[in-house]
CSV table of C-alpha atoms and ligand atoms in Angstrom, one decimal:
chain,number,residue,atom,x,y,z
A,27,UNK,CA,110.1,94.5,129.3
A,28,UNK,CA,112.1,95.0,126.1
A,29,UNK,CA,115.8,95.5,126.0
A,30,UNK,CA,116.1,99.0,124.5
A,31,UNK,CA,119.8,99.0,123.8
A,32,UNK,CA,121.2,98.2,120.4
A,33,UNK,CA,122.8,94.8,119.6
A,34,UNK,CA,126.6,94.9,119.4
A,35,UNK,CA,129.2,92.7,117.6
A,36,UNK,CA,130.0,89.8,119.8
A,37,UNK,CA,126.6,90.0,121.5
A,38,UNK,CA,125.2,92.2,124.3
A,39,UNK,CA,126.6,91.4,127.7
A,40,UNK,CA,125.3,88.0,128.9
A,41,UNK,CA,123.5,87.1,125.6
A,42,UNK,CA,125.9,84.4,124.5
A,43,UNK,CA,125.8,82.3,127.7
A,44,UNK,CA,122.0,82.8,127.8
A,45,UNK,CA,121.6,81.7,124.2
A,46,UNK,CA,123.8,78.7,124.8
A,47,UNK,CA,121.6,77.6,127.7
A,48,UNK,CA,118.4,78.3,125.7
A,49,UNK,CA,119.6,76.4,122.7
A,50,UNK,CA,120.3,73.3,124.7
A,51,UNK,CA,117.0,73.5,126.5
A,52,UNK,CA,115.1,74.0,123.3
A,53,UNK,CA,117.0,71.1,121.5
A,54,UNK,CA,116.1,68.9,124.5
A,55,UNK,CA,112.5,69.6,123.8
A,56,UNK,CA,112.7,68.8,120.1
A,57,UNK,CA,112.9,72.3,118.8
A,58,UNK,CA,114.9,72.0,115.5
A,59,UNK,CA,114.9,75.5,114.2
A,60,UNK,CA,114.4,79.1,115.1
A,61,UNK,CA,112.5,81.5,112.8
A,62,UNK,CA,114.1,85.0,112.7
A,63,UNK,CA,111.3,87.4,111.9
A,64,UNK,CA,111.0,91.0,110.8
A,65,UNK,CA,108.5,93.1,109.0
A,66,UNK,CA,109.5,95.1,105.9
A,67,UNK,CA,108.5,98.6,105.0
A,68,UNK,CA,105.6,97.3,102.9
A,69,UNK,CA,104.2,95.4,105.9
A,70,UNK,CA,105.2,92.0,104.7
A,71,UNK,CA,106.6,89.6,107.3
A,72,UNK,CA,110.0,88.3,106.1
A,73,UNK,CA,112.0,85.5,107.8
A,74,UNK,CA,115.2,83.6,107.8
A,75,UNK,CA,115.6,80.5,110.0
A,76,UNK,CA,118.6,78.8,111.7
A,77,UNK,CA,119.1,75.4,113.3
A,78,UNK,CA,118.6,75.7,117.1
A,79,UNK,CA,122.3,75.1,117.8
A,80,UNK,CA,123.2,78.2,115.9
A,81,UNK,CA,121.5,80.5,118.3
A,82,UNK,CA,124.6,81.5,120.3
A,83,UNK,CA,126.4,82.4,117.1
A,84,UNK,CA,123.4,84.4,115.9
A,85,UNK,CA,123.2,86.5,119.1
A,86,UNK,CA,127.0,87.1,118.9
A,87,UNK,CA,127.5,87.8,115.2
A,88,UNK,CA,124.0,87.9,113.6
A,89,UNK,CA,122.7,86.2,110.5
A,90,UNK,CA,123.2,87.7,107.1
A,91,UNK,CA,120.4,89.2,105.0
A,92,UNK,CA,120.3,91.7,102.2
A,93,UNK,CA,119.0,95.2,102.9
A,94,UNK,CA,117.1,95.1,99.6
A,95,UNK,CA,114.0,93.9,101.4
A,96,UNK,CA,113.5,97.4,102.8
A,97,UNK,CA,112.2,98.5,99.5
A,98,UNK,CA,110.4,95.3,98.4
A,99,UNK,CA,106.7,95.7,97.5
A,100,UNK,CA,104.1,93.2,98.5
A,101,UNK,CA,104.4,91.4,95.1
A,102,UNK,CA,108.2,91.1,95.7
A,103,UNK,CA,109.2,93.6,93.1
A,104,UNK,CA,111.7,96.2,94.2
A,105,UNK,CA,111.8,100.0,94.2
A,106,UNK,CA,114.8,102.2,95.1
A,107,UNK,CA,115.7,105.2,97.1
A,108,UNK,CA,119.0,107.1,97.3
A,109,UNK,CA,120.4,104.4,99.5
A,110,UNK,CA,118.1,101.4,99.4
A,111,UNK,CA,117.0,98.8,96.9
A,112,UNK,CA,120.4,97.9,95.5
A,113,UNK,CA,121.7,94.3,95.3
A,114,UNK,CA,124.8,95.4,97.2
A,115,UNK,CA,125.6,95.1,100.9
A,116,UNK,CA,124.6,92.9,103.8
A,117,UNK,CA,123.0,93.3,107.2
A,118,UNK,CA,123.1,91.1,110.3
A,119,UNK,CA,119.9,89.9,111.9
A,120,UNK,CA,120.1,89.8,115.7
A,121,UNK,CA,117.4,87.8,117.5
A,122,UNK,CA,115.8,89.5,120.5
A,123,UNK,CA,116.4,86.8,123.2
A,124,UNK,CA,113.9,88.3,125.6
A,125,UNK,CA,111.2,87.6,123.0
A,126,UNK,CA,112.3,84.1,121.9
A,127,UNK,CA,109.4,81.7,122.2
A,128,UNK,CA,108.7,78.1,121.3
A,129,UNK,CA,105.9,78.0,118.6
A,130,UNK,CA,103.1,75.9,120.0
A,131,UNK,CA,101.3,76.0,116.6
A,132,UNK,CA,104.4,74.8,114.7
A,133,UNK,CA,106.0,71.9,116.6
A,134,UNK,CA,109.8,71.8,116.1
A,135,UNK,CA,110.1,75.5,115.8
A,136,UNK,CA,110.9,78.5,117.9
A,137,UNK,CA,110.6,82.2,116.9
A,138,UNK,CA,112.3,85.5,117.7
A,139,UNK,CA,112.0,89.0,116.2
A,140,UNK,CA,115.2,90.6,115.1
A,141,UNK,CA,117.0,93.9,115.1
A,142,UNK,CA,119.2,94.6,112.1
A,143,UNK,CA,122.7,96.1,112.3
A,144,UNK,CA,125.4,96.7,109.7
A,145,UNK,CA,128.6,94.6,109.3
A,146,UNK,CA,130.3,97.6,110.9
A,147,UNK,CA,128.2,97.2,114.1
A,148,UNK,CA,126.0,100.3,113.5
A,149,UNK,CA,122.2,100.1,113.8
A,150,UNK,CA,120.7,99.9,110.4
A,151,UNK,CA,118.8,103.1,109.7
A,152,UNK,CA,116.1,101.2,107.8
A,153,UNK,CA,115.3,98.8,110.8
A,154,UNK,CA,111.8,99.5,112.0
A,155,UNK,CA,112.2,97.7,115.3
A,156,UNK,CA,115.3,99.8,116.0
A,157,UNK,CA,113.3,102.9,115.2
A,158,UNK,CA,110.6,102.0,117.7
A,159,UNK,CA,113.1,101.0,120.4
A,160,UNK,CA,114.7,104.5,119.9
A,161,UNK,CA,111.4,106.4,120.0
A,162,UNK,CA,110.4,104.6,123.2
A,163,UNK,CA,113.9,105.0,124.8
A,164,UNK,CA,114.0,108.7,123.9
A,165,UNK,CA,110.6,109.4,125.3
A,166,UNK,CA,111.6,108.0,128.6
A,167,UNK,CA,115.0,109.7,128.7
A,168,UNK,CA,113.9,113.1,127.5
A,169,UNK,CA,110.4,113.4,128.8
A,170,UNK,CA,110.1,110.7,131.5
A,171,UNK,CA,107.2,109.1,129.6
A,172,UNK,CA,106.6,105.4,129.1
A,173,UNK,CA,103.8,103.7,127.3
A,174,UNK,CA,101.5,100.7,127.3
A,175,UNK,CA,100.2,99.5,123.9
A,176,UNK,CA,98.2,96.8,122.3
A,177,UNK,CA,97.3,96.0,118.7
A,178,UNK,CA,93.9,94.4,118.0
A,179,UNK,CA,93.9,91.7,115.4
A,180,UNK,CA,91.1,91.0,113.0
A,181,UNK,CA,91.3,88.3,110.4
A,182,UNK,CA,89.2,86.5,107.8
A,183,UNK,CA,89.0,82.7,108.0
A,184,UNK,CA,88.5,80.9,104.7
A,185,UNK,CA,88.3,77.4,103.6
A,186,UNK,CA,91.7,75.9,102.7
A,187,UNK,CA,90.0,74.0,99.9
A,188,UNK,CA,88.8,77.1,98.1
A,189,UNK,CA,89.9,77.6,94.5
A,190,UNK,CA,93.3,79.3,94.3
A,191,UNK,CA,93.1,83.0,95.0
A,192,UNK,CA,89.5,82.9,96.2
A,193,UNK,CA,88.1,83.6,99.6
A,194,UNK,CA,85.3,81.3,100.7
A,195,UNK,CA,84.3,82.1,104.4
A,196,UNK,CA,84.8,79.1,106.6
A,197,UNK,CA,81.8,80.0,108.7
A,198,UNK,CA,78.3,81.1,107.7
A,199,UNK,CA,76.8,82.5,110.8
A,200,UNK,CA,76.0,86.2,111.6
A,201,UNK,CA,78.3,88.8,113.2
A,202,UNK,CA,79.1,88.0,116.8
A,203,UNK,CA,77.0,84.9,116.1
A,204,UNK,CA,76.9,81.9,118.4
A,205,UNK,CA,76.7,79.7,115.3
A,206,UNK,CA,80.1,80.9,114.1
A,207,UNK,CA,81.7,80.3,117.5
A,208,UNK,CA,80.4,76.7,117.3
A,209,UNK,CA,81.5,76.2,113.7
A,210,UNK,CA,85.1,77.1,114.5
A,211,UNK,CA,85.1,75.8,118.0
A,212,UNK,CA,88.1,73.4,117.6
A,213,UNK,CA,90.2,75.9,115.7
A,214,UNK,CA,89.6,78.6,118.3
A,215,UNK,CA,90.3,76.3,121.2
A,216,UNK,CA,93.6,75.1,119.7
A,217,UNK,CA,94.5,78.7,118.9
A,218,UNK,CA,93.9,79.8,122.6
A,219,UNK,CA,95.9,76.8,123.8
A,220,UNK,CA,98.8,77.7,121.5
A,221,UNK,CA,98.8,81.3,122.5
A,222,UNK,CA,98.6,80.5,126.2
A,223,UNK,CA,101.6,78.1,125.7
A,224,UNK,CA,103.5,81.0,124.2
A,225,UNK,CA,102.7,83.2,127.1
A,226,UNK,CA,100.4,85.5,125.1
A,227,UNK,CA,97.7,87.0,127.4
A,228,UNK,CA,94.6,86.9,125.3
A,229,UNK,CA,91.8,89.2,126.6
A,230,UNK,CA,89.0,88.3,124.1
A,231,UNK,CA,88.3,86.4,121.0
A,232,UNK,CA,85.1,86.6,119.0
A,233,UNK,CA,83.4,86.3,115.6
A,234,UNK,CA,83.4,89.8,114.0
A,235,UNK,CA,81.2,91.6,111.5
A,236,UNK,CA,82.5,90.7,108.1
A,237,UNK,CA,82.1,87.2,106.5
A,238,UNK,CA,84.4,84.7,108.1
A,239,UNK,CA,85.9,87.4,110.3
A,240,UNK,CA,87.3,86.9,113.8
A,241,UNK,CA,89.0,89.2,116.3
A,242,UNK,CA,91.4,88.8,119.1
A,243,UNK,CA,92.8,91.3,121.6
A,244,UNK,CA,95.7,90.9,123.9
A,245,UNK,CA,96.9,92.6,127.1
A,246,UNK,CA,98.9,95.8,126.8
A,247,UNK,CA,102.7,95.7,126.9
A,248,UNK,CA,105.5,98.2,126.3
A,249,UNK,CA,105.3,99.3,122.6
A,250,UNK,CA,108.2,97.2,121.2
A,251,UNK,CA,106.8,94.1,123.0
A,252,UNK,CA,103.3,94.9,121.7
A,253,UNK,CA,104.6,95.1,118.1
A,254,UNK,CA,106.6,91.9,118.5
A,255,UNK,CA,103.5,90.2,119.9
A,256,UNK,CA,101.3,91.3,117.0
A,257,UNK,CA,103.7,89.6,114.6
A,258,UNK,CA,103.9,86.4,116.8
A,259,UNK,CA,100.1,86.2,117.2
A,260,UNK,CA,99.6,86.4,113.5
A,261,UNK,CA,102.1,83.7,112.9
A,262,UNK,CA,100.2,81.5,115.3
A,263,UNK,CA,96.7,82.3,114.0
A,264,UNK,CA,98.0,81.3,110.6
A,265,UNK,CA,99.8,78.1,111.7
A,266,UNK,CA,96.9,76.8,113.8
A,267,UNK,CA,94.5,77.5,110.9
A,268,UNK,CA,96.6,75.4,108.5
A,269,UNK,CA,96.4,72.5,110.8
A,270,UNK,CA,92.6,72.8,110.6
A,271,UNK,CA,92.5,73.0,106.8
A,272,UNK,CA,91.7,76.7,107.0
A,273,UNK,CA,93.4,79.7,105.3
A,274,UNK,CA,93.5,83.1,107.0
A,275,UNK,CA,94.1,86.6,105.8
A,276,UNK,CA,94.9,89.8,107.7
A,277,UNK,CA,94.5,92.0,104.6
A,278,UNK,CA,92.7,95.3,105.2
A,279,UNK,CA,90.0,94.3,102.6
A,280,UNK,CA,89.4,90.6,101.6
A,281,UNK,CA,86.7,91.9,99.3
A,282,UNK,CA,86.3,95.3,97.7
A,283,UNK,CA,82.9,95.9,99.5
A,284,UNK,CA,82.0,95.8,103.1
A,285,UNK,CA,83.8,95.9,106.4
A,286,UNK,CA,87.5,95.2,106.5
A,287,UNK,CA,90.1,93.9,108.9
A,288,UNK,CA,91.4,96.5,111.3
A,289,UNK,CA,94.5,96.5,113.5
A,290,UNK,CA,93.5,99.2,115.9
A,291,UNK,CA,96.2,100.6,118.2
A,292,UNK,CA,95.5,101.1,121.9
A,293,UNK,CA,98.0,103.4,123.6
A,294,UNK,CA,98.4,105.0,127.0
A,295,UNK,CA,101.2,107.3,128.3
A,296,UNK,CA,102.6,106.9,131.8
A,297,UNK,CA,104.7,109.2,134.0
A,298,UNK,CA,106.3,107.6,137.1
A,299,UNK,CA,104.1,104.6,136.4
A,300,UNK,CA,100.9,106.7,136.6
A,301,UNK,CA,98.4,106.6,133.7
A,302,UNK,CA,98.1,110.1,132.3
A,303,UNK,CA,94.7,109.2,130.7
A,304,UNK,CA,93.0,108.8,134.1
A,305,UNK,CA,92.5,110.8,137.2
A,306,UNK,CA,93.4,114.1,135.6
A,307,UNK,CA,91.4,117.4,135.4
A,308,UNK,CA,90.7,117.3,131.7
A,309,UNK,CA,87.9,115.6,129.8
A,310,UNK,CA,87.0,112.1,130.9
A,311,UNK,CA,89.8,112.2,133.4
A,312,UNK,CA,92.5,112.9,130.9
A,313,UNK,CA,95.5,115.0,132.2
A,314,UNK,CA,96.5,118.0,130.2
A,315,UNK,CA,99.4,116.0,128.8
A,316,UNK,CA,97.1,113.2,127.7
A,317,UNK,CA,94.7,115.7,126.0
A,318,UNK,CA,97.7,117.2,124.2
A,319,UNK,CA,99.0,113.8,123.2
A,320,UNK,CA,95.6,112.9,121.7
A,321,UNK,CA,95.5,116.3,119.9
A,322,UNK,CA,98.9,115.5,118.4
A,323,UNK,CA,97.8,112.2,117.1
A,324,UNK,CA,94.7,113.8,115.6
A,325,UNK,CA,96.7,116.6,114.0
A,326,UNK,CA,99.1,114.2,112.3
A,327,UNK,CA,96.5,111.6,111.3
A,328,UNK,CA,96.3,112.4,107.6
A,329,UNK,CA,100.1,112.0,107.3
A,330,UNK,CA,100.1,109.0,109.6
A,331,UNK,CA,97.7,107.2,107.3
A,332,UNK,CA,100.6,106.6,104.9
A,333,UNK,CA,102.2,104.5,107.7
A,334,UNK,CA,99.1,103.0,109.4
A,335,UNK,CA,97.2,102.2,106.2
A,336,UNK,CA,100.0,101.4,103.8
A,337,UNK,CA,98.4,99.3,101.2
A,338,UNK,CA,96.2,100.2,98.2
A,339,UNK,CA,93.8,97.6,99.8
A,340,UNK,CA,93.8,99.8,103.0
A,341,UNK,CA,91.7,102.4,101.1
A,342,UNK,CA,89.0,99.8,100.4
A,343,UNK,CA,88.6,99.4,104.2
A,344,UNK,CA,88.9,103.2,105.1
A,345,UNK,CA,85.3,104.1,104.3
A,346,UNK,CA,82.7,106.0,106.5
A,347,UNK,CA,80.3,104.1,108.7
A,348,UNK,CA,82.3,100.9,108.9
A,349,UNK,CA,84.0,101.5,112.2
A,350,UNK,CA,87.3,102.1,110.6
A,351,UNK,CA,87.5,105.7,111.9
A,352,UNK,CA,88.0,107.8,108.8
A,353,UNK,CA,87.4,111.3,110.2
A,354,UNK,CA,89.8,113.4,112.2
A,355,UNK,CA,87.7,113.5,115.3
A,356,UNK,CA,87.7,112.0,118.8
A,357,UNK,CA,85.0,110.9,121.1
A,358,UNK,CA,84.5,108.8,124.2
A,359,UNK,CA,83.7,105.3,123.0
A,360,UNK,CA,82.7,106.7,119.6
A,361,UNK,CA,83.6,103.9,117.2
A,362,UNK,CA,83.3,106.1,114.1
A,363,UNK,CA,85.9,108.7,115.3
A,364,UNK,CA,89.5,108.0,114.3
A,365,UNK,CA,90.5,108.5,118.0
A,366,UNK,CA,88.3,106.8,120.5
A,367,UNK,CA,88.9,107.7,124.2
A,368,UNK,CA,88.5,104.6,126.3
A,369,UNK,CA,88.0,105.3,130.0
A,370,UNK,CA,87.3,101.8,131.1
A,371,UNK,CA,85.0,100.9,134.1
A,372,UNK,CA,84.8,103.1,137.1
A,373,UNK,CA,87.1,101.6,139.7
A,374,UNK,CA,89.6,100.4,137.1
A,375,UNK,CA,90.4,103.6,135.2
A,376,UNK,CA,94.0,103.9,136.3
A,377,UNK,CA,94.7,100.5,134.7
A,378,UNK,CA,92.4,100.7,131.7
A,379,UNK,CA,92.1,104.3,130.3
A,380,UNK,CA,93.7,104.6,126.9
A,381,UNK,CA,93.4,106.0,123.4
A,382,UNK,CA,92.4,103.8,120.5
A,383,UNK,CA,93.6,104.8,117.1
A,384,UNK,CA,91.3,103.2,114.5
A,385,UNK,CA,92.6,104.0,111.0
A,386,UNK,CA,95.3,101.4,111.4
A,387,UNK,CA,95.3,98.0,109.6
A,388,UNK,CA,97.5,94.9,109.7
A,389,UNK,CA,99.2,95.7,106.4
A,390,UNK,CA,101.0,98.3,108.6
A,391,UNK,CA,104.4,97.5,109.9
A,392,UNK,CA,103.5,97.5,113.6
A,393,UNK,CA,106.9,99.0,114.6
A,394,UNK,CA,106.6,101.9,112.2
A,395,UNK,CA,102.9,102.4,113.0
A,396,UNK,CA,103.5,102.5,116.8
A,397,UNK,CA,106.6,104.6,116.5
A,398,UNK,CA,104.9,107.2,114.3
A,399,UNK,CA,101.7,107.4,116.4
A,400,UNK,CA,103.9,107.9,119.5
A,401,UNK,CA,106.0,110.6,117.7
A,402,UNK,CA,102.8,112.4,116.6
A,403,UNK,CA,101.3,112.2,120.2
A,404,UNK,CA,104.6,113.5,121.7
A,405,UNK,CA,104.7,116.4,119.3
A,406,UNK,CA,101.2,117.3,120.6
A,407,UNK,CA,102.3,116.9,124.2
A,408,UNK,CA,105.5,118.9,124.0
A,409,UNK,CA,103.8,121.7,122.1
A,410,UNK,CA,100.8,121.7,124.5
A,411,UNK,CA,98.4,121.2,121.5
A,412,UNK,CA,94.8,121.8,122.3
A,413,UNK,CA,92.3,118.9,121.9
A,414,UNK,CA,89.2,120.1,120.0
A,415,UNK,CA,85.6,119.5,121.1
A,416,UNK,CA,84.7,115.8,121.1
A,417,UNK,CA,82.0,114.4,118.7
A,418,UNK,CA,79.3,111.9,119.4
A,419,UNK,CA,77.7,109.7,116.8
A,420,UNK,CA,78.8,109.1,113.2
A,421,UNK,CA,80.7,112.1,111.8
A,422,UNK,CA,79.6,110.9,108.3
A,423,UNK,CA,76.2,112.5,109.1
A,424,UNK,CA,77.6,116.1,109.6
A,425,UNK,CA,76.7,118.6,106.9
A,426,UNK,CA,79.9,120.0,105.2
A,427,UNK,CA,79.6,123.3,107.1
A,428,UNK,CA,79.3,121.6,110.5
A,429,UNK,CA,82.2,119.3,109.8
A,430,UNK,CA,84.3,122.2,108.7
A,431,UNK,CA,83.4,124.2,111.8
A,432,UNK,CA,84.3,121.3,114.1
A,433,UNK,CA,87.6,120.5,112.2
A,434,UNK,CA,86.2,117.1,111.2
A,435,UNK,CA,87.9,116.1,108.0
A,436,UNK,CA,87.9,112.9,106.0
A,437,UNK,CA,91.3,111.1,106.1
A,438,UNK,CA,93.0,110.5,102.7
A,439,UNK,CA,91.0,108.3,100.4
A,440,UNK,CA,93.9,107.0,98.5
A,441,UNK,CA,97.5,105.9,99.0
A,442,UNK,CA,98.9,108.7,96.8
A,443,UNK,CA,96.9,111.3,98.8
A,444,UNK,CA,98.3,109.9,102.1
A,445,UNK,CA,101.8,110.0,100.7
A,446,UNK,CA,101.4,113.6,99.8
A,447,UNK,CA,100.4,114.4,103.4
A,448,UNK,CA,103.2,112.2,104.8
A,449,UNK,CA,105.8,114.0,102.7
A,450,UNK,CA,104.8,117.3,104.1
A,451,UNK,CA,104.9,116.1,107.7
A,452,UNK,CA,108.3,117.1,109.1
A,453,UNK,CA,107.6,115.7,112.5
A,454,UNK,CA,107.0,112.2,111.2
A,455,UNK,CA,109.9,112.4,108.7
A,456,UNK,CA,112.3,113.6,111.4
A,457,UNK,CA,111.2,110.9,113.8
A,458,UNK,CA,111.8,108.2,111.1
A,459,UNK,CA,115.0,109.7,109.8
A,460,UNK,CA,115.7,110.2,106.1
A,461,UNK,CA,116.4,106.5,105.2
A,462,UNK,CA,113.1,105.1,106.6
A,463,UNK,CA,111.1,108.2,105.6
A,464,UNK,CA,112.3,107.8,102.0
A,465,UNK,CA,111.7,104.1,102.1
A,466,UNK,CA,108.1,104.7,103.2
A,467,UNK,CA,107.5,107.1,100.4
A,468,UNK,CA,109.1,105.0,97.7
A,469,UNK,CA,107.3,101.8,98.8
A,470,UNK,CA,103.9,103.4,99.0
A,471,UNK,CA,104.3,105.1,95.6
A,472,UNK,CA,105.5,101.7,94.2
A,473,UNK,CA,102.4,100.0,95.6
A,474,UNK,CA,100.1,102.7,94.1
A,475,UNK,CA,101.8,102.3,90.7
A,476,UNK,CA,101.5,98.5,90.9
A,477,UNK,CA,97.7,98.7,91.0
A,478,UNK,CA,97.3,101.6,88.7
A,479,UNK,CA,94.2,101.1,86.5
A,480,UNK,CA,92.9,98.1,88.5
A,481,UNK,CA,89.3,98.2,89.7
A,482,UNK,CA,88.6,97.7,93.4
A,483,UNK,CA,87.8,94.0,93.1
A,484,UNK,CA,91.2,93.4,91.5
A,485,UNK,CA,93.0,95.5,94.1
A,486,UNK,CA,91.4,93.4,96.8
A,487,UNK,CA,92.4,90.2,95.0
A,488,UNK,CA,96.0,91.4,94.5
A,489,UNK,CA,96.6,91.8,98.2
A,490,UNK,CA,94.2,89.1,99.5
A,491,UNK,CA,96.8,86.6,100.6
A,492,UNK,CA,99.8,88.9,101.1
A,493,UNK,CA,99.3,89.8,104.7
B,519,LIG,N1,86.4,95.9,111.3
B,519,LIG,C1,86.5,97.3,111.8
B,519,LIG,C2,87.7,97.9,111.1
B,519,LIG,O1,87.9,97.8,110.0
B,519,LIG,C3,86.5,97.4,113.2
B,519,LIG,C4,85.4,96.9,114.0
B,519,LIG,C5,85.6,97.1,115.5
B,519,LIG,O2,85.5,98.2,116.0
B,519,LIG,O3,86.1,96.2,116.2
B,519,LIG,O4,88.5,98.6,111.7
B,520,MG,MG1,86.6,94.5,115.8
């Protein structure tokens, strides 16, 4: 479970002695440094690192970093909002001790996600992890709802020896092909060993559809832990690949054409520990609250896209009939609907039933994406929103009149269109607060401007190795 309370100057009660013991244990095992990780508004993982012995000082007083990264773009240029993007000021990074883990793929290193607070000891309003902690804490306090979440990870594996900037798939076999599994057998085995050593519960790993693509899914956790885990797993996938002479990319679209890399979110709501998506009187066992939650996610999806598909490259992936879920529709196990209702096997529904949200990729900051999807769902739940009729099959085949009659609409086809929908969405903006909401808008418009006039191939190339 995640500690949901904010860090405080001097450290949360008990943190300093715990960090002191941890630091000496890690040093004894040859861990030299600790990576302090967060994800910026653009979805880029940023880090600082400290020698292991500095851990107690870091949990007490934090580690300095400029707030300017909140409005960095993927190419490291900077945009501004009313309050962000200036060279002034400093924030303190506070490592989350309950998530600190020795990196099996990077001997000598440990890793921890951070919350960011000001020098005055206030939570930083631009901190996405703090945002998600608060959304989750508030849902529990106000509504008695808790969540289980998981983020799927798809990535492309390329040859490390490829010419700079190019992607040359490291495997040649077909989708889900046994040949691919054999070709990357040693890499995949080392990856599984590293993740197991880090306590990551992998559920599946397989060769996926696109050239060189693999996918990995992990067990569900509370949302903050699930977001932390998504960042950690990607760090490990990358680190192990390098040791095998491979280069990986989580970009939504390695190439302009074809199937992209998704980062589908799985989410279920619980009340008193009971899964609201199973054993109810609604469709496929959903309770009335779970149906309304799904209706809320569907209703806000066009605006959510600005958060869950944040890169110009995201819109190369978000195309019909490629399992990315680009229509505002839901269906049971329908892989072309944006929201897929997963019931799981008879006999295990209480554990397994959940919603999968598909128009999400791994350029998305996972804390912002989960927090906003939850805020959208809770808006549906608290307003008793009505879930429309389900669809079956590929909504791309509906004639325009049929699609209209069923309320099935294409999600935004460009980042500026998504931003327009986001700006008009008071529920998401309120959940994020003005500082984060303005940062999302400014960063997205900055990314759109950065690729203005580029053709699709150049857009794919511009982001190929950023995520
Ligand atoms: N690669 C697809 C995507 O872009 C997803 C395939 C799947 O359903 O796993 O989202
Ligand atoms: Mg997949």
